Amino acid sequence: MNQSPADPAWLDGAVELTVGQRVTLEPLSGPAAGSIYSSRIERVSERELYVLSPMARLEVISVPLGTPVRLGVRLDTRYFGANVTVLEHVFHPEFLLGLTHPDVLQRRNQRAFYRLPAIIQPRSAAVVNDDGAREQPLRATIVNVSGGGVELVAPEPARSGQLVTILFNIEGVPLRSLAQVVAVQAPGEGRFNHRVHCQFLNLDWQVRERIIRYIFRQQLELLRRGVGGEAAA
């Protein structure tokens, strides 16, 4: 089956990870969850992979031991990814993270979508009922987008299972979508917005392809500039 260049495939035995290779790190829990950082492989052992700890504004990002991390690597025009876990912190000579080697993880066949950090202000967003009638407007901002869904931040609460309509622009083109809330994170101390993770439902394939092409172009631009961390759209 052919894959779109923007779609991650799961790492398999045919992919060799080597010292000096550029990778992306996406913590899946903790304070850095949802952000994607650029890094580099520093050492490779049979069961562990050591990478430069992610940084932002010249400061090391805290990624605690046991944190699940999405590891990504691009080979030619293909993107590969696997879920790994932080096993070790190394503080000399550079701050490194020791990760479980992807080859020791169970290989999976399902497809996923690369999530691009973004700041996109929807033209409208609202919780709707099963009939599509608006129940609650959301003063939402999209903070990451993929071919499979979006993550919103909004002061209004939402519940898992609710339906949300979102109208937003990608490169000046308005896209209308229906999504289902799959997870909600309540505001932390000193914060006011909920983080609402949404999965697209019955998205038109042309809309999905437009989103994927946009994300791929943004990825190439970030790689060209060598930029890590969150990318604004």
PDB file of C-alpha atoms in Angstrom:
ATOM      1  CA  MET A   1       0.000   0.000   0.000  1.00  0.00           C
ATOM      2  CA  ASN A   2       1.434   3.404  -0.943  1.00  0.00           C
ATOM      3  CA  GLN A   3       1.663   6.010   1.780  1.00  0.00           C
ATOM      4  CA  SER A   4       1.427   9.748   1.568  1.00  0.00           C
ATOM      5  CA  PRO A   5       4.821  11.294   2.459  1.00  0.00           C
ATOM      6  CA  ALA A   6       3.164  13.033   5.411  1.00  0.00           C
ATOM      7  CA  ASP A   7       1.893   9.786   6.920  1.00  0.00           C
ATOM      8  CA  PRO A   8       4.089   8.120   9.537  1.00  0.00           C
ATOM      9  CA  ALA A   9       4.755   4.419   9.101  1.00  0.00           C
ATOM     10  CA  TRP A  10       5.833   2.344  12.071  1.00  0.00           C
ATOM     11  CA  LEU A  11       9.542   1.734  12.332  1.00  0.00           C
ATOM     12  CA  ASP A  12      10.544  -1.734  11.175  1.00  0.00           C
ATOM     13  CA  GLY A  13      13.696  -3.775  10.914  1.00  0.00           C
ATOM     14  CA  ALA A  14      14.518  -2.267   7.516  1.00  0.00           C
ATOM     15  CA  VAL A  15      15.165   1.149   9.098  1.00  0.00           C
ATOM     16  CA  GLU A  16      18.588   1.638  10.624  1.00  0.00           C
ATOM     17  CA  LEU A  17      19.059   4.393  13.195  1.00  0.00           C
ATOM     18  CA  THR A  18      22.575   5.855  13.209  1.00  0.00           C
ATOM     19  CA  VAL A  19      24.640   8.376  15.187  1.00  0.00           C
ATOM     20  CA  GLY A  20      24.160  11.910  13.868  1.00  0.00           C
ATOM     21  CA  GLN A  21      20.727  11.232  12.405  1.00  0.00           C
ATOM     22  CA  ARG A  22      18.155  13.985  12.928  1.00  0.00           C
ATOM     23  CA  VAL A  23      14.961  12.927  14.698  1.00  0.00           C
ATOM     24  CA  THR A  24      11.870  14.530  16.178  1.00  0.00           C
ATOM     25  CA  LEU A  25      10.686  13.993  19.751  1.00  0.00           C
ATOM     26  CA  GLU A  26       7.065  14.441  20.832  1.00  0.00           C
ATOM     27  CA  PRO A  27       6.451  13.843  24.570  1.00  0.00           C
ATOM     28  CA  LEU A  28       3.038  12.198  24.959  1.00  0.00           C
ATOM     29  CA  SER A  29       2.508  13.152  28.613  1.00  0.00           C
ATOM     30  CA  GLY A  30       3.779  15.701  31.122  1.00  0.00           C
ATOM     31  CA  PRO A  31       4.323  19.465  30.763  1.00  0.00           C
ATOM     32  CA  ALA A  32       5.838  19.180  27.263  1.00  0.00           C
ATOM     33  CA  ALA A  33       3.041  16.986  25.853  1.00  0.00           C
ATOM     34  CA  GLY A  34       1.852  18.056  22.420  1.00  0.00           C
ATOM     35  CA  SER A  35       5.083  19.851  21.447  1.00  0.00           C
ATOM     36  CA  ILE A  36       7.449  18.491  18.817  1.00  0.00           C
ATOM     37  CA  TYR A  37      11.196  19.077  19.126  1.00  0.00           C
ATOM     38  CA  SER A  38      14.136  18.535  16.826  1.00  0.00           C
ATOM     39  CA  SER A  39      16.951  16.354  18.170  1.00  0.00           C
ATOM     40  CA  ARG A  40      19.910  14.211  17.084  1.00  0.00           C
ATOM     41  CA  ILE A  41      21.000  10.651  17.814  1.00  0.00           C
ATOM     42  CA  GLU A  42      24.232  10.629  19.848  1.00  0.00           C
ATOM     43  CA  ARG A  43      24.664   6.946  20.709  1.00  0.00           C
ATOM     44  CA  VAL A  44      23.001   3.672  19.742  1.00  0.00           C
ATOM     45  CA  SER A  45      23.128   0.443  21.721  1.00  0.00           C
ATOM     46  CA  GLU A  46      21.277  -2.829  21.236  1.00  0.00           C
ATOM     47  CA  ARG A  47      18.436  -1.856  23.554  1.00  0.00           C
ATOM     48  CA  GLU A  48      18.750   1.910  24.006  1.00  0.00           C
ATOM     49  CA  LEU A  49      18.951   5.022  21.898  1.00  0.00           C
ATOM     50  CA  TYR A  50      20.564   8.213  23.241  1.00  0.00           C
ATOM     51  CA  VAL A  51      19.420  11.535  21.823  1.00  0.00           C
ATOM     52  CA  LEU A  52      20.026  15.169  22.647  1.00  0.00           C
ATOM     53  CA  SER A  53      17.465  16.380  25.147  1.00  0.00           C
ATOM     54  CA  PRO A  54      14.914  18.740  23.549  1.00  0.00           C
ATOM     55  CA  MET A  55      15.536  22.440  24.077  1.00  0.00           C
ATOM     56  CA  ALA A  56      13.597  25.659  23.629  1.00  0.00           C
ATOM     57  CA  ARG A  57      15.112  29.134  23.892  1.00  0.00           C
ATOM     58  CA  LEU A  58      18.433  27.555  24.951  1.00  0.00           C
ATOM     59  CA  GLU A  59      16.811  25.832  27.939  1.00  0.00           C
ATOM     60  CA  VAL A  60      16.529  22.076  28.394  1.00  0.00           C
ATOM     61  CA  ILE A  61      12.942  20.814  28.314  1.00  0.00           C
ATOM     62  CA  SER A  62      12.085  18.539  31.232  1.00  0.00           C
ATOM     63  CA  VAL A  63      11.079  15.051  30.079  1.00  0.00           C
ATOM     64  CA  PRO A  64      10.808  12.849  33.217  1.00  0.00           C
ATOM     65  CA  LEU A  65      11.845   9.219  33.375  1.00  0.00           C
ATOM     66  CA  GLY A  66       9.061   6.918  32.209  1.00  0.00           C
ATOM     67  CA  THR A  67       7.565   9.508  29.835  1.00  0.00           C
ATOM     68  CA  PRO A  68       6.212   8.001  26.601  1.00  0.00           C
ATOM     69  CA  VAL A  69       7.665   9.795  23.584  1.00  0.00           C
ATOM     70  CA  ARG A  70       6.839   9.681  19.900  1.00  0.00           C
ATOM     71  CA  LEU A  71      10.126   9.304  17.998  1.00  0.00           C
ATOM     72  CA  GLY A  72      10.127  10.364  14.347  1.00  0.00           C
ATOM     73  CA  VAL A  73      12.715  10.142  11.591  1.00  0.00           C
ATOM     74  CA  ARG A  74      12.566  11.118   7.938  1.00  0.00           C
ATOM     75  CA  LEU A  75      14.282   9.036   5.285  1.00  0.00           C
ATOM     76  CA  ASP A  76      14.141  10.551   1.810  1.00  0.00           C
ATOM     77  CA  THR A  77      10.476  11.552   1.463  1.00  0.00           C
ATOM     78  CA  ARG A  78       9.187   8.977   3.962  1.00  0.00           C
ATOM     79  CA  TYR A  79       8.437   9.597   7.617  1.00  0.00           C
ATOM     80  CA  PHE A  80       8.794   6.804  10.173  1.00  0.00           C
ATOM     81  CA  GLY A  81       7.684   6.861  13.775  1.00  0.00           C
ATOM     82  CA  ALA A  82       7.499   4.718  16.890  1.00  0.00           C
ATOM     83  CA  ASN A  83       6.492   5.135  20.509  1.00  0.00           C
ATOM     84  CA  VAL A  84       9.415   4.847  22.934  1.00  0.00           C
ATOM     85  CA  THR A  85       9.967   5.525  26.646  1.00  0.00           C
ATOM     86  CA  VAL A  86      12.510   7.661  28.510  1.00  0.00           C
ATOM     87  CA  LEU A  87      14.712   5.265  30.498  1.00  0.00           C
ATOM     88  CA  GLU A  88      17.692   7.382  31.480  1.00  0.00           C
ATOM     89  CA  HIS A  89      19.028  10.929  31.867  1.00  0.00           C
ATOM     90  CA  VAL A  90      22.708  11.510  31.023  1.00  0.00           C
ATOM     91  CA  PHE A  91      24.210  14.838  32.104  1.00  0.00           C
ATOM     92  CA  HIS A  92      27.752  14.671  30.692  1.00  0.00           C
ATOM     93  CA  PRO A  93      29.111  15.945  28.382  1.00  0.00           C
ATOM     94  CA  GLU A  94      25.668  16.975  27.067  1.00  0.00           C
ATOM     95  CA  PHE A  95      22.173  16.466  28.410  1.00  0.00           C
ATOM     96  CA  LEU A  96      20.971  13.269  26.734  1.00  0.00           C
ATOM     97  CA  LEU A  97      17.833  11.170  26.983  1.00  0.00           C
ATOM     98  CA  GLY A  98      18.156   7.398  26.945  1.00  0.00           C
ATOM     99  CA  LEU A  99      15.168   5.917  25.106  1.00  0.00           C
ATOM    100  CA  THR A 100      13.997   2.365  24.539  1.00  0.00           C
ATOM    101  CA  HIS A 101      15.235   1.262  21.144  1.00  0.00           C
ATOM    102  CA  PRO A 102      12.296   1.072  18.685  1.00  0.00           C
ATOM    103  CA  ASP A 103      13.357  -2.405  17.551  1.00  0.00           C
ATOM    104  CA  VAL A 104      12.419  -3.834  20.963  1.00  0.00           C
ATOM    105  CA  LEU A 105       8.863  -2.551  20.697  1.00  0.00           C
ATOM    106  CA  GLN A 106       6.009  -4.471  19.171  1.00  0.00           C
ATOM    107  CA  ARG A 107       5.684  -3.582  15.532  1.00  0.00           C
ATOM    108  CA  ARG A 108       2.312  -2.234  14.493  1.00  0.00           C
ATOM    109  CA  ASN A 109       0.613  -1.862  11.136  1.00  0.00           C
ATOM    110  CA  GLN A 110      -1.926   0.884  11.667  1.00  0.00           C
ATOM    111  CA  ARG A 111      -1.465   4.199   9.981  1.00  0.00           C
ATOM    112  CA  ALA A 112      -1.398   7.487  11.809  1.00  0.00           C
ATOM    113  CA  PHE A 113      -0.921  11.140  10.933  1.00  0.00           C
ATOM    114  CA  TYR A 114       1.874  13.540  11.753  1.00  0.00           C
ATOM    115  CA  ARG A 115       0.652  16.281  14.091  1.00  0.00           C
ATOM    116  CA  LEU A 116       1.894  19.765  13.287  1.00  0.00           C
ATOM    117  CA  PRO A 117       2.024  22.333  16.108  1.00  0.00           C
ATOM    118  CA  ALA A 118       0.149  25.391  14.894  1.00  0.00           C
ATOM    119  CA  ILE A 119      -1.702  28.510  15.943  1.00  0.00           C
ATOM    120  CA  ILE A 120      -4.883  28.670  13.872  1.00  0.00           C
ATOM    121  CA  GLN A 121      -7.875  30.752  14.891  1.00  0.00           C
ATOM    122  CA  PRO A 122     -11.050  29.001  13.647  1.00  0.00           C
ATOM    123  CA  ARG A 123     -13.699  31.098  11.983  1.00  0.00           C
ATOM    124  CA  SER A 124     -16.179  29.234  14.191  1.00  0.00           C
ATOM    125  CA  ALA A 125     -16.246  26.285  16.581  1.00  0.00           C
ATOM    126  CA  ALA A 126     -19.109  24.819  18.596  1.00  0.00           C
ATOM    127  CA  VAL A 127     -20.310  21.723  20.394  1.00  0.00           C
ATOM    128  CA  VAL A 128     -23.295  20.238  18.529  1.00  0.00           C
ATOM    129  CA  ASN A 129     -25.818  17.492  19.213  1.00  0.00           C
ATOM    130  CA  ASP A 130     -26.342  14.353  17.121  1.00  0.00           C
ATOM    131  CA  ASP A 131     -28.612  16.306  14.788  1.00  0.00           C
ATOM    132  CA  GLY A 132     -25.970  19.001  14.181  1.00  0.00           C
ATOM    133  CA  ALA A 133     -27.732  21.711  16.221  1.00  0.00           C
ATOM    134  CA  ARG A 134     -25.383  24.038  18.074  1.00  0.00           C
ATOM    135  CA  GLU A 135     -25.365  23.527  21.839  1.00  0.00           C
ATOM    136  CA  GLN A 136     -22.354  25.525  22.998  1.00  0.00           C
ATOM    137  CA  PRO A 137     -19.973  27.867  21.146  1.00  0.00           C
ATOM    138  CA  LEU A 138     -16.263  27.368  21.781  1.00  0.00           C
ATOM    139  CA  ARG A 139     -13.811  30.268  21.862  1.00  0.00           C
ATOM    140  CA  ALA A 140     -11.210  27.846  20.603  1.00  0.00           C
ATOM    141  CA  THR A 141      -7.743  28.048  19.091  1.00  0.00           C
ATOM    142  CA  ILE A 142      -6.220  25.146  17.167  1.00  0.00           C
ATOM    143  CA  VAL A 143      -2.777  24.342  18.613  1.00  0.00           C
ATOM    144  CA  ASN A 144      -1.976  21.318  16.462  1.00  0.00           C
ATOM    145  CA  VAL A 145      -3.472  19.804  13.345  1.00  0.00           C
ATOM    146  CA  SER A 146      -3.134  16.514  11.477  1.00  0.00           C
ATOM    147  CA  GLY A 147      -4.940  14.597   8.783  1.00  0.00           C
ATOM    148  CA  GLY A 148      -6.779  12.793  11.583  1.00  0.00           C
ATOM    149  CA  GLY A 149      -7.869  15.644  13.851  1.00  0.00           C
ATOM    150  CA  VAL A 150      -6.991  18.772  15.805  1.00  0.00           C
ATOM    151  CA  GLU A 151      -6.177  19.795  19.338  1.00  0.00           C
ATOM    152  CA  LEU A 152      -8.001  22.859  20.633  1.00  0.00           C
ATOM    153  CA  VAL A 153      -7.495  25.111  23.611  1.00  0.00           C
ATOM    154  CA  ALA A 154     -10.667  26.764  24.887  1.00  0.00           C
ATOM    155  CA  PRO A 155     -11.878  28.311  28.167  1.00  0.00           C
ATOM    156  CA  GLU A 156     -15.165  26.402  27.831  1.00  0.00           C
ATOM    157  CA  PRO A 157     -15.132  22.777  29.074  1.00  0.00           C
ATOM    158  CA  ALA A 158     -15.945  19.856  26.793  1.00  0.00           C
ATOM    159  CA  ARG A 159     -16.559  16.154  27.416  1.00  0.00           C
ATOM    160  CA  SER A 160     -15.214  13.057  25.721  1.00  0.00           C
ATOM    161  CA  GLY A 161     -17.689  11.814  23.128  1.00  0.00           C
ATOM    162  CA  GLN A 162     -19.146  15.238  22.308  1.00  0.00           C
ATOM    163  CA  LEU A 163     -19.333  16.381  18.689  1.00  0.00           C
ATOM    164  CA  VAL A 164     -17.683  19.615  17.568  1.00  0.00           C
ATOM    165  CA  THR A 165     -17.998  21.538  14.311  1.00  0.00           C
ATOM    166  CA  ILE A 166     -14.955  23.564  13.303  1.00  0.00           C
ATOM    167  CA  LEU A 167     -14.578  25.975  10.397  1.00  0.00           C
ATOM    168  CA  PHE A 168     -10.982  27.031   9.840  1.00  0.00           C
ATOM    169  CA  ASN A 169      -8.706  28.247   7.071  1.00  0.00           C
ATOM    170  CA  ILE A 170      -5.706  26.429   5.626  1.00  0.00           C
ATOM    171  CA  GLU A 171      -3.672  28.729   3.386  1.00  0.00           C
ATOM    172  CA  GLY A 172      -6.715  30.945   2.875  1.00  0.00           C
ATOM    173  CA  VAL A 173      -9.080  28.090   2.004  1.00  0.00           C
ATOM    174  CA  PRO A 174     -12.007  27.583   4.439  1.00  0.00           C
ATOM    175  CA  LEU A 175     -12.389  23.980   5.611  1.00  0.00           C
ATOM    176  CA  ARG A 176     -15.450  22.742   7.479  1.00  0.00           C
ATOM    177  CA  SER A 177     -15.164  19.649   9.656  1.00  0.00           C
ATOM    178  CA  LEU A 178     -17.079  17.573  12.161  1.00  0.00           C
ATOM    179  CA  ALA A 179     -14.991  16.039  14.943  1.00  0.00           C
ATOM    180  CA  GLN A 180     -15.496  14.002  18.087  1.00  0.00           C
ATOM    181  CA  VAL A 181     -13.837  14.869  21.397  1.00  0.00           C
ATOM    182  CA  VAL A 182     -11.611  11.930  22.390  1.00  0.00           C
ATOM    183  CA  ALA A 183      -9.819  13.437  25.406  1.00  0.00           C
ATOM    184  CA  VAL A 184      -9.880  16.602  27.517  1.00  0.00           C
ATOM    185  CA  GLN A 185      -7.185  18.003  29.794  1.00  0.00           C
ATOM    186  CA  ALA A 186      -8.376  20.404  32.496  1.00  0.00           C
ATOM    187  CA  PRO A 187      -6.399  23.635  33.002  1.00  0.00           C
ATOM    188  CA  GLY A 188      -3.331  23.295  35.181  1.00  0.00           C
ATOM    189  CA  GLU A 189      -2.401  25.683  37.954  1.00  0.00           C
ATOM    190  CA  GLY A 190      -2.325  29.261  36.695  1.00  0.00           C
ATOM    191  CA  ARG A 191      -3.961  28.321  33.379  1.00  0.00           C
ATOM    192  CA  PHE A 192      -7.476  28.947  32.122  1.00  0.00           C
ATOM    193  CA  ASN A 193      -7.886  26.892  28.947  1.00  0.00           C
ATOM    194  CA  HIS A 194      -8.910  23.279  28.500  1.00  0.00           C
ATOM    195  CA  ARG A 195      -6.978  21.197  25.961  1.00  0.00           C
ATOM    196  CA  VAL A 196      -9.517  19.386  23.796  1.00  0.00           C
ATOM    197  CA  HIS A 197      -8.293  16.542  21.553  1.00  0.00           C
ATOM    198  CA  CYS A 198     -10.624  15.964  18.605  1.00  0.00           C
ATOM    199  CA  GLN A 199     -10.772  13.296  15.898  1.00  0.00           C
ATOM    200  CA  PHE A 200     -12.280  14.134  12.514  1.00  0.00           C
ATOM    201  CA  LEU A 201     -15.423  12.231  11.551  1.00  0.00           C
ATOM    202  CA  ASN A 202     -16.336  11.497   7.924  1.00  0.00           C
ATOM    203  CA  LEU A 203     -13.872  14.087   6.654  1.00  0.00           C
ATOM    204  CA  ASP A 204     -14.041  14.604   2.908  1.00  0.00           C
ATOM    205  CA  TRP A 205     -10.934  13.060   1.326  1.00  0.00           C
ATOM    206  CA  GLN A 206     -10.145  16.280  -0.563  1.00  0.00           C
ATOM    207  CA  VAL A 207     -10.169  18.230   2.694  1.00  0.00           C
ATOM    208  CA  ARG A 208      -7.935  15.631   4.347  1.00  0.00           C
ATOM    209  CA  GLU A 209      -5.490  15.695   1.435  1.00  0.00           C
ATOM    210  CA  ARG A 210      -5.326  19.490   1.562  1.00  0.00           C
ATOM    211  CA  ILE A 211      -4.473  19.340   5.271  1.00  0.00           C
ATOM    212  CA  ILE A 212      -1.834  16.630   4.722  1.00  0.00           C
ATOM    213  CA  ARG A 213      -0.187  18.552   1.871  1.00  0.00           C
ATOM    214  CA  TYR A 214      -0.109  21.711   3.993  1.00  0.00           C
ATOM    215  CA  ILE A 215       1.508  19.816   6.906  1.00  0.00           C
ATOM    216  CA  PHE A 216       4.086  18.224   4.619  1.00  0.00           C
ATOM    217  CA  ARG A 217       5.084  21.618   3.208  1.00  0.00           C
ATOM    218  CA  GLN A 218       5.442  22.993   6.733  1.00  0.00           C
ATOM    219  CA  GLN A 219       7.586  19.988   7.740  1.00  0.00           C
ATOM    220  CA  LEU A 220       9.907  20.538   4.787  1.00  0.00           C
ATOM    221  CA  GLU A 221      10.238  24.212   5.666  1.00  0.00           C
ATOM    222  CA  LEU A 222      11.086  23.387   9.299  1.00  0.00           C
ATOM    223  CA  LEU A 223      13.679  20.827   8.180  1.00  0.00           C
ATOM    224  CA  ARG A 224      15.170  23.355   5.775  1.00  0.00           C
ATOM    225  CA  ARG A 225      15.507  25.913   8.558  1.00  0.00           C
ATOM    226  CA  GLY A 226      16.614  23.328  11.145  1.00  0.00           C
ATOM    227  CA  VAL A 227      13.961  24.567  13.560  1.00  0.00           C
ATOM    228  CA  GLY A 228      12.752  22.477  16.526  1.00  0.00           C
ATOM    229  CA  GLY A 229       9.859  22.973  18.937  1.00  0.00           C
ATOM    230  CA  GLU A 230       6.453  24.300  18.058  1.00  0.00           C
ATOM    231  CA  ALA A 231       5.783  25.599  14.580  1.00  0.00           C
ATOM    232  CA  ALA A 232       3.305  28.398  13.949  1.00  0.00           C
ATOM    233  CA  ALA A 233       0.986  28.134  10.994  1.00  0.00           C
TER     234      ALA A 233
END
